[in-house]
C-alpha cells in the first residue's frame, strides 16, 4: 500500500483569528516578495493563502503546503517577528508539525 502524495493528503489546522492574521502575513509577504522580485509567487503559497481565506476557523492544507508553511513560519519567527506574532506563530507551527508528524 502506498502513502498519499504530499499534494493530495490534507491537514486541517484550527486557527484562532490572531493565528490566521499571523499566517496571512507570512503568506502575503512570501507572495509579495516574489512579485517584487519579478518572480512568479510559489503556487503552494497562493493555494495556502486561498485555503486560509476560505472563511472558516480551520485551514485545510496539503502536505506540501503544510510543510512549506511550517518552514516559512519558522523563518519568520526566527527573524525578529513581533512578540504577538511569535506567540501565535509558534502555536500554529507546533500544530503544523504535529499534523505532519502524524502522517509519517
XYZ file of C-alpha atoms in Angstrom:
104
model
C 0.000 0.000 0.000
C 1.382 3.391 -0.924
C 1.037 6.539 1.129
C -0.768 9.564 -0.290
C 1.406 12.140 -2.010
C 2.033 15.453 -0.297
C -0.103 17.075 -2.995
C -3.234 15.036 -2.198
C -3.048 14.423 1.557
C -4.592 17.182 3.621
C -4.193 18.502 7.134
C -6.878 20.526 8.857
C -5.407 23.041 11.278
C -7.727 25.055 13.512
C -6.619 28.680 13.760
C -7.738 31.480 16.029
C -8.344 34.856 14.419
C -4.956 36.116 15.622
C -3.253 32.999 14.303
C -4.990 33.485 10.957
C -3.607 37.028 10.788
C -0.082 35.814 11.508
C -0.290 33.114 8.824
C -1.914 35.630 6.449
C 1.020 37.996 6.984
C 3.609 35.266 6.367
C 1.888 34.085 3.171
C 1.201 37.597 1.849
C 4.824 38.563 2.468
C 6.080 35.454 0.648
C 3.817 36.236 -2.329
C 4.645 39.964 -2.363
C 8.388 39.303 -2.141
C 8.204 37.073 -5.213
C 6.218 39.678 -7.139
C 8.648 42.431 -6.089
C 11.497 40.278 -7.424
C 9.635 39.861 -10.739
C 9.173 36.175 -9.977
C 6.070 34.028 -10.028
C 4.853 33.513 -6.460
C 5.081 29.925 -5.266
C 1.928 28.015 -6.134
C 1.847 26.451 -2.660
C 1.740 29.937 -1.082
C -1.124 31.120 -3.291
C -3.113 27.938 -2.656
C -2.437 28.081 1.105
C -3.500 31.738 1.108
C -6.741 30.782 -0.645
C -7.319 27.962 1.875
C -6.772 30.407 4.715
C -9.189 32.894 3.186
C -11.941 30.272 2.820
C -13.731 31.850 5.765
C -13.817 29.105 8.390
C -11.769 28.665 11.556
C -9.554 25.989 10.133
C -7.217 25.878 7.238
C -7.050 22.720 5.195
C -3.603 22.462 3.696
C -2.000 19.823 1.501
C 1.069 18.108 2.866
C 3.279 20.286 0.701
C 1.508 23.484 1.736
C 1.764 22.497 5.411
C 5.463 21.670 5.029
C 6.263 24.910 3.188
C 4.116 26.982 5.556
C 5.877 25.463 8.561
C 9.245 26.404 7.048
C 8.049 29.933 6.228
C 6.665 30.398 9.756
C 9.903 29.104 11.253
C 11.910 31.594 9.170
C 9.569 34.447 10.110
C 9.694 33.629 13.820
C 13.497 33.463 13.745
C 13.701 36.863 12.022
C 12.648 39.236 14.836
C 8.894 38.820 14.471
C 6.776 40.957 16.834
C 6.100 39.313 20.210
C 2.394 38.764 19.495
C 3.237 37.074 16.190
C 5.821 34.882 17.927
C 3.208 33.566 20.339
C 0.589 32.927 17.647
C 3.049 31.725 15.037
C 4.675 29.277 17.441
C 1.289 27.755 18.255
C 0.480 27.323 14.556
C 3.942 25.933 13.839
C 3.534 23.371 16.633
C 0.164 22.260 15.219
C 1.518 22.046 11.671
C 4.491 19.992 12.808
C 2.213 17.676 14.812
C -0.050 17.193 11.805
C 2.918 16.461 9.555
C 4.457 14.040 12.042
C 1.195 12.136 12.342
C 1.356 11.222 8.662
C 4.766 9.594 8.988
